[in-house]
Structures are given as structure tokens and as C-alpha cells.
Short mmCIF file of C-alpha atoms in Angstrom, two decimals:
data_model
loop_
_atom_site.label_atom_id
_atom_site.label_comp_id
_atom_site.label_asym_id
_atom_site.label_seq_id
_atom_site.Cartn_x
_atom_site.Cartn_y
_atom_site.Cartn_z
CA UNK X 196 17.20 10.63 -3.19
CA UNK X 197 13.48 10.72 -4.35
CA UNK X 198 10.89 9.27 -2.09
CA UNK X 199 8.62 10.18 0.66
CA UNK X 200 8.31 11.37 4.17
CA UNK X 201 6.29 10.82 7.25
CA UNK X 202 6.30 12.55 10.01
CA UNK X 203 6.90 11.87 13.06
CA UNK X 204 7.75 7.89 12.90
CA UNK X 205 5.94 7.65 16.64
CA UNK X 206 3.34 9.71 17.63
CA UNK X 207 1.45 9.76 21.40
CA UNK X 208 -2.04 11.80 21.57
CA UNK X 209 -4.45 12.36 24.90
CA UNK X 210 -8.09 11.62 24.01
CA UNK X 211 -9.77 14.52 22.78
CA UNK X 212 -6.61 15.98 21.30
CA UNK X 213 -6.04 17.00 16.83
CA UNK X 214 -2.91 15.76 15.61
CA UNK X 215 -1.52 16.06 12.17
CA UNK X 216 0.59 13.78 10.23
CA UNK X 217 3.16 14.72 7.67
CA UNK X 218 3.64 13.57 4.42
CA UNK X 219 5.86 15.10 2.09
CA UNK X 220 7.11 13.43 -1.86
CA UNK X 221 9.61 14.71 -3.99
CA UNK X 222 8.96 12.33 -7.01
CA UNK X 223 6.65 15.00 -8.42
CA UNK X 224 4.20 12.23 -8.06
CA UNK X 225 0.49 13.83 -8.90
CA UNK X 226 -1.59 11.45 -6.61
CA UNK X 227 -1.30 10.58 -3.09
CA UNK X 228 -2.98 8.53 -0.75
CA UNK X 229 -3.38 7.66 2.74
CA UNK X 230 -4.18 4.65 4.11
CA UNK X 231 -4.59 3.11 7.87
CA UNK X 232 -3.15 -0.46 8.95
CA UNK X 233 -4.37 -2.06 12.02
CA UNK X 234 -2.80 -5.72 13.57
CA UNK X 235 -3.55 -8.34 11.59
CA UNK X 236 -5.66 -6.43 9.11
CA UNK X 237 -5.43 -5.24 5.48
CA UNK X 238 -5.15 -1.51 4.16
CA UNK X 239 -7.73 0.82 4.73
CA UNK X 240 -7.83 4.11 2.47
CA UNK X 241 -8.88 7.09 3.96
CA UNK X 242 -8.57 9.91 1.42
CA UNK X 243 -6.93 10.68 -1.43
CA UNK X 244 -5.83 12.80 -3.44
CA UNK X 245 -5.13 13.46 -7.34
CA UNK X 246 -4.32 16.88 -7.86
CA UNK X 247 -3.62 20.04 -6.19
CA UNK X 248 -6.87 21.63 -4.04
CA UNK X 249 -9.17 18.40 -4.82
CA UNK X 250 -9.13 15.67 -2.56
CA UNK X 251 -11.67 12.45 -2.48
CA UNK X 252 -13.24 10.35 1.00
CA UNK X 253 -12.08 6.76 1.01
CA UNK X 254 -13.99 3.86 3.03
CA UNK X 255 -13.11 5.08 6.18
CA UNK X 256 -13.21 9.27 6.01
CA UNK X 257 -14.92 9.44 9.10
CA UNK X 258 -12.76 11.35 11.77
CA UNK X 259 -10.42 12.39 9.09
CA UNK X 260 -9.19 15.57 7.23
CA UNK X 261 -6.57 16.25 4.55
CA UNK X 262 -5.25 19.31 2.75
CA UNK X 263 -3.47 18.91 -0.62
CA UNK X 264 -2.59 23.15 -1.12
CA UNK X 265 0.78 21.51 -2.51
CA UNK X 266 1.67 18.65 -5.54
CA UNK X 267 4.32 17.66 -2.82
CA UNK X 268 2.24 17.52 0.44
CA UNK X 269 -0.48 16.04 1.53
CA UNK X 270 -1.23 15.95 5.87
CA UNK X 271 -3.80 13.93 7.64
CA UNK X 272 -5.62 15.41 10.43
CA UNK X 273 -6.55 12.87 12.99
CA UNK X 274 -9.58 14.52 14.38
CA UNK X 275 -10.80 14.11 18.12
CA UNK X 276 -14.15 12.48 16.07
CA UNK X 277 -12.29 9.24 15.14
CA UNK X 278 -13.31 6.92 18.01
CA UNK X 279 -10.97 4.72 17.31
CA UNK X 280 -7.39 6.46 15.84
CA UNK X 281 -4.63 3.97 17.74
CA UNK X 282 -3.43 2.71 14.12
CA UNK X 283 -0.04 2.54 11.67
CA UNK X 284 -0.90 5.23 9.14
CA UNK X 285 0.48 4.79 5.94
CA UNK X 286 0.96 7.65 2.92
CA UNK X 287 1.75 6.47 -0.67
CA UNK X 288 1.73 8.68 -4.18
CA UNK X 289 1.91 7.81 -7.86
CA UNK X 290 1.85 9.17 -11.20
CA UNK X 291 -1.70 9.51 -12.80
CA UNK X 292 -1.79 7.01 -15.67
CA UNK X 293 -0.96 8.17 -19.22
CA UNK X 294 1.32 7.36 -21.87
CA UNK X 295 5.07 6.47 -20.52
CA UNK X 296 3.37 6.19 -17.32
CA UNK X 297 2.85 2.77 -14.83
CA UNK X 298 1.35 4.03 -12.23
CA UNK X 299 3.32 2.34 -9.78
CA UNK X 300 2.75 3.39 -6.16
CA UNK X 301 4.93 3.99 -3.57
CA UNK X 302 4.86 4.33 0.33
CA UNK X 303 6.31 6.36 2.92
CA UNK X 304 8.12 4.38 6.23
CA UNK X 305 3.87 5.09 8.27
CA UNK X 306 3.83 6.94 11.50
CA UNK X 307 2.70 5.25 14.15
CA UNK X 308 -0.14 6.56 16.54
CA UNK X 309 -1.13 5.72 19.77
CA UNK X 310 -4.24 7.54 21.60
CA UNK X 311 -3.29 7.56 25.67
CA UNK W 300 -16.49 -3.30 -7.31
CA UNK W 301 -12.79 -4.98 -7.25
CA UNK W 302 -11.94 -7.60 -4.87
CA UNK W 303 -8.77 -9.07 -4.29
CA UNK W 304 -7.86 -11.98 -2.11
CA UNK W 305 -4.49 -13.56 -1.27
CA UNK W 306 -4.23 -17.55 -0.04
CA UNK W 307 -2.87 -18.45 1.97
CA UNK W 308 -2.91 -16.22 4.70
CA UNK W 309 0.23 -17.38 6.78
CA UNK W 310 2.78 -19.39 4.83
CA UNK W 311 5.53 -21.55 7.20
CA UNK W 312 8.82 -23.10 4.83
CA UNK W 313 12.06 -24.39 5.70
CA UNK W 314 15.08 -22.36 4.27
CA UNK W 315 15.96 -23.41 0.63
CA UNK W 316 12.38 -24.29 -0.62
CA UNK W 317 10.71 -22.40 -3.53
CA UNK W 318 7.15 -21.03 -2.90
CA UNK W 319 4.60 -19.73 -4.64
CA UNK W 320 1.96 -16.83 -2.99
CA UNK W 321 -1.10 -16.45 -5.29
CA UNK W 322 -3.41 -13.48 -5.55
CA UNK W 323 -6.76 -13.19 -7.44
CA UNK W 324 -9.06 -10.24 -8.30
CA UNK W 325 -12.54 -10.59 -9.53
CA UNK W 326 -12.36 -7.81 -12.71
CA UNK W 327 -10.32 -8.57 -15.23
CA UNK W 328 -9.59 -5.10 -16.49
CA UNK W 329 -6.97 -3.80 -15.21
CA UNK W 330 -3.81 -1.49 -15.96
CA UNK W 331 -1.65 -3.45 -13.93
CA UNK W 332 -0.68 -5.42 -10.88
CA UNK W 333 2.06 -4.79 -8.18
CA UNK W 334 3.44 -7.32 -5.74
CA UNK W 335 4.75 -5.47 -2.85
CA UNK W 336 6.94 -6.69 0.58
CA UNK W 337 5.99 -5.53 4.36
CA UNK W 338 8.50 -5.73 6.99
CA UNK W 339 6.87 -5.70 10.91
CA UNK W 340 6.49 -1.51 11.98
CA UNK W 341 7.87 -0.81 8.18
CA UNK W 342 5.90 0.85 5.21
CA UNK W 343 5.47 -1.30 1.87
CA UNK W 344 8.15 -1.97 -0.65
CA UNK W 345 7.35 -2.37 -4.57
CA UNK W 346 8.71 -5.85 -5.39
CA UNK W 347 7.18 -6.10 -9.44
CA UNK W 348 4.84 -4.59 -11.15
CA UNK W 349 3.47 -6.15 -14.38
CA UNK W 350 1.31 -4.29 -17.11
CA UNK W 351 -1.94 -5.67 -18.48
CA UNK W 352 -0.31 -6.32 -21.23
CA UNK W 353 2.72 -8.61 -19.78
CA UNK W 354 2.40 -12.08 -18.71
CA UNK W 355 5.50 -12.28 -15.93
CA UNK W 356 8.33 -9.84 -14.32
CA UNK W 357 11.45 -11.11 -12.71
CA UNK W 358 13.64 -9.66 -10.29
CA UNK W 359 16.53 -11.82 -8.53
CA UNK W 360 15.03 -15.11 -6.97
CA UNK W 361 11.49 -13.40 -7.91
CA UNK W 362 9.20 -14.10 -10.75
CA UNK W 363 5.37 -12.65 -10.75
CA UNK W 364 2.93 -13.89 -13.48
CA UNK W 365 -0.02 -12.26 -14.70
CA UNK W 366 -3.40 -14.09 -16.06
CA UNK W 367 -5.95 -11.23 -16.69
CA UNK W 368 -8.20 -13.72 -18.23
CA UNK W 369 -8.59 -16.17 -15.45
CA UNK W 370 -7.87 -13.16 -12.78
CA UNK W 371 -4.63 -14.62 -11.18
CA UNK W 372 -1.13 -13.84 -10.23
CA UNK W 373 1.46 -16.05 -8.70
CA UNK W 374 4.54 -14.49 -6.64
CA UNK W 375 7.54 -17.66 -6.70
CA UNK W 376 10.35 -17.37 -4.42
CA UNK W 377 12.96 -19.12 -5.37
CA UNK W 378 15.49 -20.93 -2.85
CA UNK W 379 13.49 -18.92 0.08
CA UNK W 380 15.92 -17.52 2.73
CA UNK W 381 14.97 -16.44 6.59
CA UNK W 382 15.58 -12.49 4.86
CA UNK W 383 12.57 -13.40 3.10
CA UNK W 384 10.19 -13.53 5.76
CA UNK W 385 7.62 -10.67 5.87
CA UNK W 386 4.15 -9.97 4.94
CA UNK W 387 3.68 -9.81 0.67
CA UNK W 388 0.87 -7.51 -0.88
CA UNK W 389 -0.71 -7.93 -4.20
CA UNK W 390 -2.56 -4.78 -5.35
CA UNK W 391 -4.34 -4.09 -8.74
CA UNK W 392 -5.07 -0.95 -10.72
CA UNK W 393 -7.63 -0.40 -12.84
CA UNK W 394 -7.24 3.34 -13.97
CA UNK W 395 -6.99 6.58 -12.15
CA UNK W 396 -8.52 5.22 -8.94
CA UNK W 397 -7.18 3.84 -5.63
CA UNK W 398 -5.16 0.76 -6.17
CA UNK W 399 -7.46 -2.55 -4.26
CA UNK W 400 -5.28 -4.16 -2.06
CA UNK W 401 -5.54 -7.82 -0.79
CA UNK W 402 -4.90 -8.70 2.74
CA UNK W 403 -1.37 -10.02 2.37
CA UNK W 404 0.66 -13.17 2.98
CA UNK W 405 2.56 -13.56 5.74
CA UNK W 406 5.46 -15.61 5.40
CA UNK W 407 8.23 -17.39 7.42
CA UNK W 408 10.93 -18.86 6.55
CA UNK W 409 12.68 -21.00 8.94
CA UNK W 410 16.21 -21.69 9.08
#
């Protein structure tokens, strides 16, 4: 079945600590995206991506790095610079818009984080 | 720059009633719209998605409707059930750019 991956579902970090999420599509989307979810609040993209080896900040980069050296993967470093990274991180992809083409995004299941 | 905004917030119904979420967005071009469904700890699930160029999409007991010119979309649920309770997304797209997202509706239906 097509779709996409995160990994892990749950993820615990020590302050001061890198951790990377996974992200992996096999609908040979072109763009993906990830985005950050705290309680009670909206969707917050932090990068994305369109194509292979080019990536773009989104309103809240800071503390955040990606890698796109794949069309199918795209992992988020959670860098010990993010102040704040205790969150539900959500990835999503879709095709880039041309004829035959909707666009339509899809998400991943999120992973989790908590900082201890 | 895009905004979209979804009222109400937090929607309460008894079981059986039909409800309407509504979503508005500020520029009128877009490519298209997507409603999309958010279970508690889950990631999002497309519901619709209507083109620029289509006025409604139906699926089941769901019926979105798209009016670009006044910058509005309606989600009805039709005879709600307590399954139906979760947070729904509207989203618009206006090319090859991050979808805008509004803040959602959560909704509970109670049996």
C-alpha cells in the first residue's frame, strides 16, 4: 500500500540531545513537508521540500534541519537549538501541480516528541 | 499573504443532527481546497478536495462547497454520528507553495 512513514511513533530526548525523525513516501510524491502541532494549536511548517537536494525554511526553521538526498525521504533533525521541541511532528508530501495533477496532500501517522 | 480561518472553533451536537463547519480564506486564487479529519494523537486524513474550478464534492454523509468569489467553503455532515467526532481542517492551495492551513474545528458529537 502507498503512503507514508514516520518514525518512531514516540520519541523521549534528554535536553541537549539531536534526534532525527523519519519520514519515508512511496507515492513518488515530489514535495514534502513537515510541520509541528502543539495542544490546542494549528499547524506550523517547518521546512519543506520540492525536489531532490533543495529544501526551503518555513515560519518556524529555527532549531531545525532537513535533508532531502532522496525523492522518497525527507528526516527532520531536532537540533539541541530548539528551546522548545516537546511537540507532535507531522510529515506530509504531494505531487507538484501540473496537468492531471491535484495536488492533494497527504500525511504520515506524526511522531511524537517529548524533551525529559 | 493567505489567511484562513475556521468558525467555530469547538462545535457540541446531539447524534442525528446535520452540521455545517465553514472555512474562509482571504485570496481568492487558488488551485484548490481540501477538507481534512484529525483524530486525538493521529496524523490528518484527506476528507475532499475540490478544484478551483468545482463548486461542491461529496463523499458519503459529506458534501464540501466551494465559493472562490466570496472566499468560502462549507463542510455539511449529514445525520452526524459519535464516529464523527474529531478535529476538521480546511487548507487551501494556491500553486507550488505550502498549503495555508486554518486552525481546525473541533467537533463532538454526543450520543
Amino acid at each position: 500500500d502507498g503512503g507514508i512513514t514516520q518514525s518512531p511513533k514516540y520519541l523521549f530526548r534528554k535536553e541537549g540531545q539531536n534526534v532525527t525523525l523519519s519520514c519515508e513516501q512511496n507515492l513518488n510524491h515530489d514535495a514534502m513537508y513537515w510541520y509541528r502541532q502543539d495542544p490546542g494549536q494549528g499547524l506550523r511548517l517547518i521546512y519543506y521540500s520540492q525536489i531532490v537536494n533543495d529544501f526551503q525554511k518555513g515560519d518556524i526553521a529555527e532549531g531545525y534541519s532537513v535533508s532531502r538526498e532522496k525523492k522518497e525521504s525527507f528526516p527532520l533533525t531536532v537540533t539541541s537549538a530548539q528551546k522548545n521541541p516537546t511537540a507532535f511532528y507531522l510529515c506530509a508530501s504531494n505531487m507538484r501541480i501540473h496537468a492531471g495533477n491535484t495536488g492533494e496532500l497527504f500525511f504520515g501517522e506524526g511522531s511524537r516528541l517529548t524533551v525529559l | 499573504k493567505q489567511e484562513v480561518t475556521q468558525i467555530p472553533a469547538a462545535l457540541s451536537v446531539p447524534e442525528g443532527e446535520n452540521l455545517v463547519l465553514n472555512c474562509s480564506f482571504t485570496d481568492s486564487a487558488i488551485y484548490n481546497l481540501q477538507w481534512f479529519r484529525q483524530d486525538p494523537g493521529k496524523g490528518l486524513t484527506s476528507l475532499l478536495l475540490i478544484q478551483s474550478s468545482q463548486r461542491e464534492q461529496t463523499s458519503g454523509r459529506l458534501n464540501a462547497s466551494l465559493d472562490k468569489s466570496s472566499g468560502r467553503s462549507t463542510l455539511y455532515i449529514a445525520a452526524s454520528q459519535p464516529g464523527d467526532s474529531a478535529t476538521y481542517l480546511c487548507a487551501v492551495l494556491a500553486g507550488n507553495t505550502p498549503l495555508v492551513f486554518g486552525k481546525g474545528t473541533r467537533l463532538s458529537v454526543i450520543a
